[in-house]
Coordinates of C-alpha atoms and ligand atoms in Angstrom, one line a residue:
X1 CA 0.0 0.0 0.0
X2 CA 1.2 3.6 -0.5
X3 CA 3.3 4.7 2.5
X4 CA 3.8 8.4 3.3
X5 CA 7.3 9.4 4.1
X6 CA 7.2 11.1 7.5
X7 CA 10.9 11.5 7.5
X8 CA 13.5 12.6 4.9
X9 CA 16.2 10.4 6.3
X10 CA 16.1 7.1 8.3
X11 CA 19.3 6.5 10.2
X12 CA 19.7 3.0 11.6
X13 CA 22.0 3.3 14.6
X14 CA 22.6 5.8 17.4
X15 CA 26.4 5.5 17.8
X16 CA 29.0 8.0 16.9
X17 CA 28.3 7.6 13.2
X18 CA 24.5 7.7 13.3
X19 CA 24.1 10.6 15.7
X20 CA 26.8 12.7 14.1
X21 CA 25.0 12.3 10.8
X22 CA 21.6 13.2 12.4
X23 CA 23.0 16.4 13.9
X24 CA 24.6 17.4 10.7
X25 CA 21.3 17.0 8.8
X26 CA 18.7 18.1 11.2
X27 CA 18.7 21.9 10.5
X28 CA 17.5 21.1 7.0
X29 CA 16.0 17.6 7.1
X30 CA 13.6 15.6 9.2
X31 CA 15.5 12.7 10.6
X32 CA 14.5 9.5 12.5
X33 CA 17.3 7.5 14.4
X34 CA 16.8 3.9 15.4
X35 CA 18.6 2.2 18.3
X36 CA 18.3 -1.6 19.0
X37 CA 18.4 -1.0 22.8
X38 CA 19.0 2.2 24.7
X39 CA 20.6 5.0 22.8
X40 CA 23.9 4.6 24.5
X41 CA 24.3 0.9 23.8
X42 CA 26.9 0.6 21.1
X43 CA 30.6 0.4 20.8
X44 CA 30.9 4.2 20.7
X45 CA 29.9 4.4 24.4
X46 CA 32.7 2.0 25.4
X47 CA 35.5 3.6 23.4
X48 CA 38.4 4.3 25.7
X49 CA 41.7 5.5 24.1
X50 CA 40.4 8.4 22.0
X51 CA 40.2 9.9 18.5
X52 CA 43.3 10.2 16.3
X53 CA 43.4 13.7 14.8
X54 CA 46.1 16.0 13.6
X55 CA 45.3 19.4 15.2
X56 CA 48.1 21.5 13.8
X57 CA 48.1 22.5 10.2
X58 CA 51.7 21.3 9.5
X59 CA 51.9 19.1 6.4
X60 CA 54.5 16.9 8.1
X61 CA 52.0 16.0 10.9
X62 CA 49.4 15.1 8.3
X63 CA 51.9 13.0 6.3
X64 CA 53.0 11.2 9.4
X65 CA 49.4 10.2 10.3
X66 CA 48.9 9.1 6.7
X67 CA 52.1 7.1 6.7
X68 CA 51.3 5.3 10.0
X69 CA 47.8 4.4 8.8
X70 CA 49.1 3.0 5.5
X71 CA 51.7 0.9 7.3
X72 CA 49.1 -0.5 9.7
X73 CA 46.8 -1.3 6.8
X74 CA 49.4 -3.6 5.3
X75 CA 49.1 -2.5 1.7
X76 CA 45.3 -2.4 1.4
X77 CA 44.3 1.1 2.5
X78 CA 42.9 3.4 -0.2
X79 CA 45.5 6.2 -0.1
X80 CA 43.0 8.9 -1.2
X81 CA 40.5 7.9 1.5
X82 CA 43.3 7.9 4.1
X83 CA 44.4 11.4 3.1
X84 CA 40.8 12.7 3.1
X85 CA 40.2 11.2 6.6
X86 CA 43.4 12.5 8.1
X87 CA 42.8 16.0 6.7
X88 CA 39.3 16.0 8.4
X89 CA 40.9 15.5 11.8
X90 CA 40.7 19.1 13.1
X91 CA 37.2 19.7 11.6
X92 CA 36.0 16.5 13.3
X93 CA 37.3 17.6 16.7
X94 CA 35.8 21.1 16.3
X95 CA 32.4 19.5 15.5
X96 CA 32.6 17.6 18.8
X97 CA 33.6 20.7 20.7
X98 CA 30.5 22.4 19.3
X99 CA 28.4 19.5 20.6
X100 CA 29.7 20.2 24.1
X101 CA 32.2 17.3 24.3
X102 CA 35.0 17.9 26.7
X103 CA 38.6 16.6 26.2
X104 CA 41.4 16.0 28.7
X105 CA 43.8 18.9 28.8
X106 CA 47.3 19.5 30.0
X107 CA 49.7 22.5 30.3
X108 CA 52.3 23.0 27.6
X109 CA 55.9 24.2 28.3
X110 CA 54.7 27.9 28.1
X111 CA 52.1 27.1 30.9
X112 CA 49.2 27.3 28.5
X113 CA 46.4 24.8 28.4
X114 CA 46.2 22.5 25.4
X115 CA 44.6 19.1 24.6
X116 CA 46.5 16.2 26.0
X117 CA 47.5 13.6 23.4
X118 CA 47.6 9.8 23.8
X119 CA 49.8 7.4 21.9
X120 CA 48.7 3.9 20.9
X121 CA 50.0 1.0 18.8
X122 CA 51.0 1.8 15.2
X123 CA 51.2 5.6 15.9
X124 CA 54.7 7.0 15.6
X125 CA 53.6 10.2 17.4
X126 CA 51.2 11.4 20.1
X127 CA 48.1 12.4 18.2
X128 CA 45.1 10.9 20.0
X129 CA 42.7 13.3 21.7
X130 CA 40.7 11.8 24.5
X131 CA 38.5 12.2 27.5
X132 CA 40.6 10.4 30.2
X133 CA 40.0 6.6 29.4
X134 CA 36.3 7.1 28.7
X135 CA 36.3 9.0 25.5
X136 CA 33.3 7.2 24.0
X137 CA 31.1 7.8 27.0
X138 CA 31.7 11.5 26.9
X139 CA 31.2 11.5 23.1
X140 CA 28.0 9.5 23.2
X141 CA 26.4 11.5 26.0
X142 CA 27.2 14.8 24.3
X143 CA 25.7 13.8 21.0
X144 CA 22.6 12.2 22.6
X145 CA 22.0 15.4 24.6
X146 CA 22.2 17.5 21.4
X147 CA 20.0 15.1 19.4
X148 CA 17.3 15.0 22.1
X149 CA 17.0 18.8 22.0
X150 CA 16.7 19.1 18.2
X151 CA 13.0 19.4 17.0
X152 CA 13.8 17.7 13.7
X153 CA 15.3 14.5 15.2
X154 CA 13.1 11.6 16.4
X155 CA 14.9 9.0 18.5
X156 CA 13.4 5.5 18.6
X157 CA 14.9 3.2 21.2
X158 CA 14.2 -0.6 21.2
X159 CA 13.6 -0.5 17.4
X160 CA 15.3 -3.2 15.4
X161 CA 15.7 -2.8 11.6
X162 CA 14.6 -6.2 10.2
X163 CA 15.1 -5.6 6.4
X164 CA 15.7 -2.8 4.0
X165 CA 13.0 -2.0 1.4
X166 CA 14.1 -1.2 -2.1
X167 CA 12.6 -1.0 -5.6
X168 CA 12.5 -4.4 -7.2
X169 CA 15.1 -4.1 -10.0
X170 CA 17.6 -7.1 -10.2
X171 CA 20.6 -4.9 -10.7
X172 CA 21.5 -3.3 -7.4
X173 CA 22.8 -0.2 -9.2
X174 CA 19.3 0.5 -10.6
X175 CA 17.6 0.0 -7.2
X176 CA 16.5 2.8 -5.0
X177 CA 16.0 2.7 -1.3
X178 CA 12.5 3.1 0.0
X179 CA 12.8 2.5 3.7
X180 CA 12.9 -0.4 6.2
X181 CA 10.8 -2.8 8.1
X182 CA 11.4 -2.2 11.8
X183 CA 10.5 -4.4 14.8
X184 CA 9.5 -2.5 18.0
X185 CA 11.0 -4.9 20.5
X186 CA 8.7 -3.7 23.3
X187 CA 5.4 -4.0 21.5
X188 CA 6.6 -6.8 19.2
X189 CA 4.9 -5.0 16.2
X190 CA 6.7 -4.6 12.9
X191 CA 6.2 -1.2 11.2
X192 CA 7.2 0.3 7.9
X193 CA 9.3 3.4 7.9
X194 CA 9.6 5.0 4.5
X195 CA 12.3 7.6 3.8
X196 CA 14.0 9.0 0.7
X197 CA 17.4 8.3 2.2
X198 CA 18.5 5.6 4.6
X199 CA 21.8 5.4 6.4
X200 CA 23.1 2.2 7.9
X201 CA 25.2 3.0 11.0
X202 CA 24.8 -0.2 12.9
X203 CA 28.4 -0.8 14.0
X204 CA 30.5 -4.0 13.9
X205 CA 29.9 -7.7 13.9
X206 CA 32.2 -8.9 16.6
X207 CA 29.6 -10.8 18.5
X208 CA 30.2 -13.5 15.9
X209 CA 33.0 -14.6 18.2
X210 CA 32.8 -16.1 21.6
X211 CA 35.1 -13.6 23.2
X212 CA 34.8 -9.9 22.3
X213 CA 35.2 -6.4 23.7
X214 CA 32.0 -5.4 21.9
X215 CA 28.5 -4.8 23.4
X216 CA 25.5 -7.0 22.7
X217 CA 24.3 -5.0 19.7
X218 CA 27.4 -5.7 17.5
X219 CA 25.8 -8.5 15.5
X220 CA 26.6 -7.2 12.0
X221 CA 23.0 -6.4 11.2
X222 CA 23.9 -3.6 8.8
X223 CA 26.2 -5.8 6.8
X224 CA 23.5 -8.5 6.5
X225 CA 20.8 -5.9 5.7
X226 CA 22.9 -4.5 2.9
X227 CA 23.9 -7.9 1.6
X228 CA 20.3 -9.1 1.4
X229 CA 19.4 -5.8 -0.4
X230 CA 22.1 -6.4 -3.0
X231 CA 25.2 -4.5 -1.9
X232 CA 28.8 -5.7 -2.2
X233 CA 30.7 -6.4 1.0
X234 CA 34.5 -6.1 1.1
X235 CA 37.4 -7.5 3.2
X236 CA 35.5 -9.4 5.8
X237 CA 38.5 -11.7 6.5
X238 CA 40.0 -8.7 8.4
X239 CA 38.4 -9.1 11.8
X240 CA 40.6 -7.3 14.4
X241 CA 41.4 -8.8 17.8
X242 CA 42.4 -6.3 20.4
X243 CA 45.4 -7.6 22.3
X244 CA 44.4 -6.7 25.8
X245 CA 41.0 -7.6 27.1
X246 CA 40.8 -8.1 30.9
X247 CA 41.0 -11.8 31.8
X248 CA 38.8 -12.3 34.8
X249 CA 35.6 -14.4 35.2
X250 CA 33.7 -11.4 36.3
X251 CA 35.4 -8.8 34.0
X252 CA 33.6 -10.0 30.9
X253 CA 34.5 -8.0 27.8
X254 CA 36.3 -5.2 29.7
X255 CA 38.9 -3.6 27.5
X256 CA 42.4 -2.5 28.8
X257 CA 43.1 0.5 26.5
X258 CA 46.0 0.4 24.2
X259 CA 46.8 3.8 25.7
X260 CA 48.1 1.8 28.7
X261 CA 50.8 0.5 26.4
X262 CA 51.2 4.0 24.9
X263 CA 52.1 5.2 28.4
X264 CA 54.7 2.4 28.8
X265 CA 52.7 -0.6 29.9
X266 CA 54.8 -3.8 29.3
X267 CA 53.5 -7.2 28.3
X268 CA 54.9 -10.1 30.2
X269 CA 54.6 -13.8 30.9
X270 CA 53.6 -15.0 34.4
X271 CA 57.4 -15.1 35.4
X272 CA 57.7 -11.4 34.5
X273 CA 59.7 -11.9 31.3
X274 CA 59.0 -9.6 28.4
X275 CA 58.4 -11.1 24.9
X276 CA 57.2 -8.4 22.5
X277 CA 60.7 -7.5 21.4
X278 CA 61.0 -11.1 19.9
X279 CA 58.2 -10.2 17.5
X280 CA 58.7 -6.6 16.4
X281 CA 61.2 -3.8 17.0
X282 CA 58.3 -1.5 18.0
X283 CA 57.6 -4.1 20.8
X284 CA 54.4 -3.1 22.8
X285 CA 53.7 -0.3 20.3
X286 CA 53.6 -2.5 17.2
X287 CA 50.2 -2.5 15.4
X288 CA 47.4 -4.6 16.9
X289 CA 47.6 -7.6 14.6
X290 CA 51.2 -8.2 15.5
X291 CA 50.7 -7.8 19.3
X292 CA 47.5 -10.0 19.3
X293 CA 49.2 -12.7 17.4
X294 CA 52.3 -12.6 19.6
X295 CA 50.1 -13.0 22.7
X296 CA 48.2 -15.8 21.1
X297 CA 51.4 -17.5 20.3
X298 CA 52.8 -17.2 23.8
X299 CA 49.5 -18.4 25.3
X300 CA 49.5 -21.5 23.1
X301 CA 53.3 -22.1 23.4
X302 CA 53.3 -22.1 27.3
X303 CA 49.8 -23.4 27.8
X304 CA 48.7 -20.2 29.6
X305 CA 45.3 -18.8 30.4
X306 CA 46.5 -15.2 29.8
X307 CA 49.5 -12.9 29.8
X308 CA 50.0 -9.8 31.9
X309 CA 50.2 -6.1 31.2
X310 CA 52.2 -4.1 33.8
X311 CA 52.0 -0.4 34.3
X312 CA 52.5 -0.6 38.1
X313 CA 56.0 0.8 37.9
X314 CA 54.5 4.3 37.1
X315 CA 53.5 6.6 40.0
X316 CA 50.1 5.7 41.4
X317 CA 48.8 9.2 40.9
X318 CA 49.7 9.1 37.2
X319 CA 47.9 5.8 36.7
X320 CA 44.8 7.0 38.6
X321 CA 44.5 10.2 36.7
X322 CA 45.2 8.8 33.2
X323 CA 43.2 5.6 33.6
X324 CA 40.5 6.3 36.2
X325 CA 37.9 3.9 34.7
X326 CA 40.4 1.0 34.2
X327 CA 41.8 1.5 37.7
X328 CA 38.3 1.5 39.2
X329 CA 37.0 -1.5 37.3
X330 CA 40.1 -3.6 38.0
X331 CA 40.0 -2.6 41.7
X332 CA 36.4 -3.8 41.9
X333 CA 37.8 -7.2 40.8
X334 CA 40.6 -7.0 43.5
X335 CA 43.3 -6.1 41.0
X336 CA 45.2 -3.0 42.0
X337 CA 46.9 -1.9 38.8
X338 CA 49.1 0.6 40.7
X339 CA 50.7 -2.4 42.4
X340 CA 50.3 -5.5 40.2
X341 CA 50.1 -6.5 36.5
X342 CA 46.7 -6.9 34.8
X343 CA 45.8 -10.4 33.4
X344 CA 44.9 -9.9 29.7
X345 CA 43.9 -11.9 26.6
X346 CA 43.1 -10.9 23.0
X347 CA 39.4 -10.6 22.0
X348 CA 37.4 -9.8 18.9
X349 CA 37.2 -6.0 18.7
X350 CA 36.7 -4.4 15.3
X351 CA 35.3 -5.3 11.8
X352 CA 37.6 -3.8 9.3
X353 CA 35.6 -4.9 6.3
X354 CA 32.0 -4.1 5.6
X355 CA 29.5 -2.5 3.2
X356 CA 31.4 -1.0 0.3
X357 CA 31.0 2.7 0.0
X358 CA 32.5 5.6 -2.0
X359 CA 34.0 8.7 -0.4
X360 CA 30.6 10.1 0.3
X361 CA 29.4 6.9 2.1
X362 CA 27.2 5.9 -0.9
X363 CA 26.6 2.2 -1.2
X364 CA 25.6 0.3 -4.4
X365 CA 21.9 1.2 -3.9
X366 CA 20.7 4.7 -4.7
X367 CA 19.8 6.7 -1.6
X368 CA 21.4 4.1 0.7
X369 CA 24.4 5.1 2.8
X370 CA 26.7 3.2 5.2
X371 CA 29.0 4.8 7.7
X372 CA 31.0 4.0 10.8
X373 CA 32.2 0.5 11.6
X374 CA 29.6 -1.2 9.3
X375 CA 31.2 0.4 6.3
X376 CA 34.2 -0.4 4.2
X377 CA 35.6 2.9 3.0
X378 CA 39.2 1.9 2.3
X379 CA 40.6 3.7 5.4
X380 CA 41.6 0.7 7.4
X381 CA 43.0 -1.8 4.8
X382 CA 44.0 -5.1 6.3
X383 CA 44.3 -3.7 9.9
X384 CA 42.8 -0.6 11.4
X385 CA 45.2 1.6 13.3
X386 CA 44.1 2.4 16.9
X387 CA 41.7 5.4 17.3
X388 CA 41.1 5.8 13.6
X389 CA 37.6 4.4 13.9
X390 CA 35.9 7.2 15.7
X391 CA 37.6 9.6 13.3
X392 CA 36.1 7.6 10.4
X393 CA 32.6 7.8 12.0
X394 CA 32.9 11.6 12.1
X395 CA 34.5 12.1 8.7
X396 CA 31.9 10.0 6.9
X397 CA 29.0 11.5 8.8
X398 CA 30.1 14.8 7.3
X399 CA 30.6 13.4 3.8
X400 CA 27.2 11.6 3.8
X401 CA 25.4 14.8 5.1
X402 CA 27.0 16.8 2.3
X403 CA 25.8 14.3 -0.3
X404 CA 22.3 14.1 1.2
X405 CA 21.9 17.9 1.5
X406 CA 22.9 18.3 -2.2
X407 CA 19.7 16.4 -3.1
X408 CA 16.2 17.8 -3.2
X409 CA 14.1 16.5 -0.3
X410 CA 11.3 14.2 -1.5
X411 CA 8.3 13.0 0.6
X412 CA 6.2 11.5 -2.2
X413 CA 4.2 8.5 -1.0
X414 CA 5.7 5.2 -2.2
X415 CA 4.1 1.8 -2.8
X416 CA 5.5 -0.7 -0.2
X417 CA 4.1 -4.2 0.5
X418 CA 2.8 -4.6 4.1
X419 CA 4.7 -6.8 6.5
X420 CA 2.9 -10.1 6.4
X421 CA 2.6 -12.3 9.5
X422 CA -0.2 -14.4 8.2
X423 CA 2.0 -17.5 7.6
X424 CA 3.9 -17.6 10.9
X425 CA 3.1 -18.7 14.4
X426 CA 4.7 -18.1 17.8
X427 CA 7.8 -20.1 18.4
X428 CA 7.8 -23.0 20.8
X429 CA 11.5 -23.7 20.6
X430 CA 13.4 -20.6 21.6
X431 CA 16.1 -22.9 22.9
X432 CA 17.1 -23.6 19.3
X433 CA 18.1 -19.9 18.9
X434 CA 20.1 -19.8 22.1
X435 CA 21.9 -23.0 21.3
X436 CA 22.7 -22.0 17.7
X437 CA 24.0 -18.6 18.8
X438 CA 26.4 -20.3 21.2
X439 CA 27.5 -23.0 18.7
X440 CA 28.2 -20.3 16.0
X441 CA 30.3 -18.1 18.3
X442 CA 32.3 -21.1 19.6
X443 CA 33.3 -22.5 16.2
X444 CA 34.0 -19.1 14.8
X445 CA 36.4 -18.5 17.8
X446 CA 38.0 -22.0 17.4
X447 CA 38.3 -22.2 13.6
X448 CA 38.1 -18.6 12.2
X449 CA 40.1 -16.7 14.9
X450 CA 43.5 -15.2 15.1
X451 CA 45.4 -18.1 13.4
X452 CA 43.5 -19.8 10.6
X453 CA 44.1 -22.8 8.2
X454 CA 42.2 -24.1 5.2
X455 CA 41.2 -27.2 7.3
X456 CA 39.8 -25.0 10.1
X457 CA 37.9 -22.8 7.7
X458 CA 36.4 -25.7 5.9
X459 CA 35.3 -27.2 9.2
X460 CA 33.6 -23.9 10.1
X461 CA 32.0 -23.7 6.7
X462 CA 30.5 -27.2 7.1
X463 CA 29.0 -26.4 10.5
X464 CA 27.7 -23.1 9.2
X465 CA 25.8 -24.8 6.4
X466 CA 23.9 -26.9 8.9
X467 CA 23.0 -23.8 11.0
X468 CA 22.0 -21.8 7.9
X469 CA 19.4 -24.4 6.8
X470 CA 18.0 -24.8 10.3
X471 CA 17.6 -21.0 10.9
X472 CA 16.2 -20.3 7.4
X473 CA 13.5 -22.9 8.0
X474 CA 12.8 -21.5 11.5
X475 CA 12.6 -17.9 10.2
X476 CA 10.0 -18.8 7.6
X477 CA 7.7 -20.5 10.1
X478 CA 7.9 -18.5 13.3
X479 CA 7.3 -14.9 14.4
X480 CA 10.5 -12.9 14.6
X481 CA 12.3 -11.9 17.8
X482 CA 15.5 -9.8 18.3
X483 CA 17.5 -12.9 19.1
X484 CA 16.3 -14.6 15.9
X485 CA 17.0 -11.6 13.8
X486 CA 20.5 -11.3 15.2
X487 CA 21.2 -14.9 14.7
X488 CA 20.0 -14.7 11.1
X489 CA 22.3 -11.8 10.5
X490 CA 25.3 -13.3 12.3
X491 CA 25.1 -16.4 10.0
X492 CA 25.4 -14.2 7.0
X493 CA 28.4 -12.3 8.5
X494 CA 30.1 -15.6 9.5
X495 CA 29.6 -16.9 5.9
X496 CA 31.1 -13.7 4.5
X497 CA 34.1 -13.9 6.9
X498 CA 34.7 -17.6 6.0
X499 CA 34.3 -17.1 2.3
X500 CA 36.6 -14.0 2.3
X501 CA 39.2 -15.9 4.4
X502 CA 39.1 -18.9 2.0
X503 CA 39.6 -16.5 -0.9
X504 CA 42.8 -14.9 0.4
X505 CA 45.7 -17.1 -0.4
X506 CA 48.3 -15.2 1.7
X507 CA 48.7 -13.8 5.2
X508 CA 48.2 -10.1 5.4
X509 CA 47.4 -7.8 8.3
X510 CA 44.8 -9.4 10.5
X511 CA 44.3 -12.4 8.2
X512 CA 46.9 -15.1 9.2
X513 CA 46.7 -18.6 7.7
X514 CA 49.1 -21.4 8.3
X515 CA 48.6 -22.6 4.7
X516 CA 49.9 -19.3 3.3
X517 CA 52.0 -17.8 6.1
X518 CA 53.6 -14.9 4.1
X519 CA 52.5 -12.0 1.9
X520 CA 51.9 -12.7 -1.7
X521 CA 54.1 -10.1 -3.4
X522 CA 53.7 -11.6 -6.9
X523 CA 50.8 -9.2 -7.6
X524 CA 49.4 -5.9 -6.3
X525 CA 47.4 -6.3 -3.0
X526 CA 43.7 -7.0 -3.7
X527 CA 40.6 -6.3 -1.7
X528 CA 38.3 -9.3 -1.3
X529 CA 34.9 -8.2 -2.7
X530 CA 31.9 -10.4 -2.4
X531 CA 28.8 -9.8 -4.6
X532 CA 25.4 -11.1 -3.5
X533 CA 23.6 -13.6 -5.7
X534 CA 21.4 -11.8 -8.3
X535 CA 18.3 -12.2 -6.3
X536 CA 18.0 -13.1 -2.7
X537 CA 14.5 -12.3 -1.2
X538 CA 14.9 -9.3 0.9
X539 CA 12.5 -10.7 3.5
X540 CA 10.3 -13.8 3.8
X541 CA 7.5 -11.8 5.4
X542 CA 6.3 -9.3 2.9
Ligands
LIG601 P1 28.1 1.8 17.3 O1 28.6 2.8 18.3 O2 28.4 0.4 17.7 O3 26.6 2.0 17.2 C1 25.8 1.1 16.5 C2 24.3 1.5 16.7 O4 23.5 0.7 15.8 C3 23.7 1.2 18.0 O5 22.9 2.3 18.4 C4 22.8 0.0 17.8 O6 21.7 -0.1 18.7 C5 22.4 0.3 16.4 N1 21.9 -0.9 15.7 C6 22.6 -2.0 15.4 N2 21.9 -2.9 14.7 C7 20.6 -2.3 14.6 C8 19.4 -2.7 14.0 N3 19.2 -3.9 13.4 N4 18.4 -1.9 14.1 C9 18.5 -0.7 14.8 N5 19.6 -0.3 15.3 C10 20.7 -1.1 15.2 N6 37.7 3.4 18.3 C11 38.5 4.5 18.4 O7 38.6 5.2 17.4 N7 39.0 4.9 19.6 C12 38.8 4.2 20.7 O8 39.3 4.6 21.8 C13 38.1 3.0 20.7 N8 37.9 2.2 21.8 C14 37.1 1.2 21.7 C15 36.8 0.5 22.9 C16 35.9 -0.6 22.9 C17 35.6 -1.4 24.2 C18 35.2 -0.9 21.7 C19 34.2 -2.0 21.7 C20 35.5 -0.2 20.5 C21 36.4 0.8 20.5 N9 36.7 1.5 19.4 C22 37.5 2.6 19.4 C23 36.0 1.3 18.1 C24 34.8 2.3 18.0 O9 34.3 2.5 19.3 C25 33.7 1.8 17.1 O10 34.3 1.3 15.9 C26 32.8 3.0 16.8 O11 32.4 3.6 18.0 C27 31.6 2.5 16.0 O12 30.6 3.5 16.0 P2 29.3 3.2 15.1 O13 28.5 4.5 15.3 O14 29.7 2.8 13.8 O15 28.6 2.0 15.8
LIG602 C1 41.8 1.3 23.0 O1 41.6 2.2 23.8 O2 42.7 0.5 23.1 C2 40.9 1.1 21.8 C3 41.3 2.0 20.8 C4 40.7 1.6 19.5 O3 40.0 0.5 19.4 O4 40.9 2.3 18.5

């Protein structure tokens, strides 16, 4: 039936990317922002170390940030996108200042106040602006406060985007976005939201692994939505494992920021011996892929549960003022980081690949944008450098807004089929969903983790096929729930990761396989681009 567009732009996601875009559009467009749970619940809120941004206008500082990003990206960054992003650094921080965000300051040699800069792995200089060790919380709360006050922004919490709605052409490049079906997880009703532009800002997919630093929402929904609608997805083999997640039965998912290593934190074995110098001359400040693999190697070699990160040799006041949240959280678990080392393990942290976009965040479908962790812009290559992610959210929010504002607003009613629940019944076997979630995350951790092999990937592929059939059948017959939607999306993401990993016949950046343990220098580095089959039904319920 004809659906009236009540909004100009539908933004799926209320993290750094989604809310920045909303705020940049709202003076000229009517915007609705969806959030799967509460507005704060996304990776943005949990970000610790900060935002990498060159604040001075010196060409050498810009060049150095570009160079470090390209090195971390192991030959697969798009140099033009890297330059564009790095050059947006100051503008991005100015935008956050305007939203009321506060940053940690210090006094320079002349006694003047200036922004304090962190250093993290892969960075050859201090260039990371931050709010102590809780940068994401300050950023999120500032943006949410501004968005709540804007009359043109509607914020819908507990609204889960089920599927995108597009025109029906077979060729994605001829399709136009029309809106999305959205499940209100409180009322259990599915509604249709029509909009002339839709932006996917749903964050990453790291819940596909058993151990992750990410919150519950990071189930790769946006990647799966875009794939089902016909968009290409790139470089999914490059899943980033953060080297230092707290290892404690009650400290589930808690990150120990890379800034701790930036301030001199040393990695060591239980006997106190250092090991990072055996792997890389930059030791603790090597890029993440190298540090995570080194820890994984030491854990397996010595049969350990974890390694240790020690900052306790620094003055207690310094530790408490630089890392107040980490100090407090560890102390709650009886670890006093001013006196003892922190037990740490690697955990899935960031999705470097994603929905392919151009430099204005356009996807393959007209009117559909992707930005933030869900997108593949070309900035991160085979391994994202620390603190470049929040920068990317801000840069591409700006670029997408520029592109959207160039177009004429259009609220013409469009023909959209109603959501159809006539063929489904309430599920009597929710246990199937919980069991399959668990099984998926376990075999992804065991077979598609930090160190891969063809045999492990094939094992994962086989198990995945069984789950895919079971869940497809279940989805057709039973009423949807958030858990089912997330599982359905995670299965697509897992498939994309496995297929991409099987395609890459070399080890590069975050993708390490025992069957091809070195770089393939015989040809120029290639992105892994997967194209959806010509027609996959967007949804089984319309
Ligand atoms: P998110 O902030 O994850 O937001 C996603 C949003 O999408 C949420 O609102 C969610 O509810 C919504 N959503 C998802 N699916 C749906 C759906 N189906 N329907 C409706 N809504 C949906 N990066 C840095 O640069 N610096 C750091 O210091 C840093 N520290 C980090 C620390 C931790 C612990 C973690 C986990 C990540 C860190 N990162 C850091 C990475 C960075 O935080 C993320 O990449 C970035 O915040 C992603 O922002 P986003 O807006 O794309 O997604
Ligand atoms: C951290 O603080 O270590 C996280 C930084 C990032 O993921 O960019």
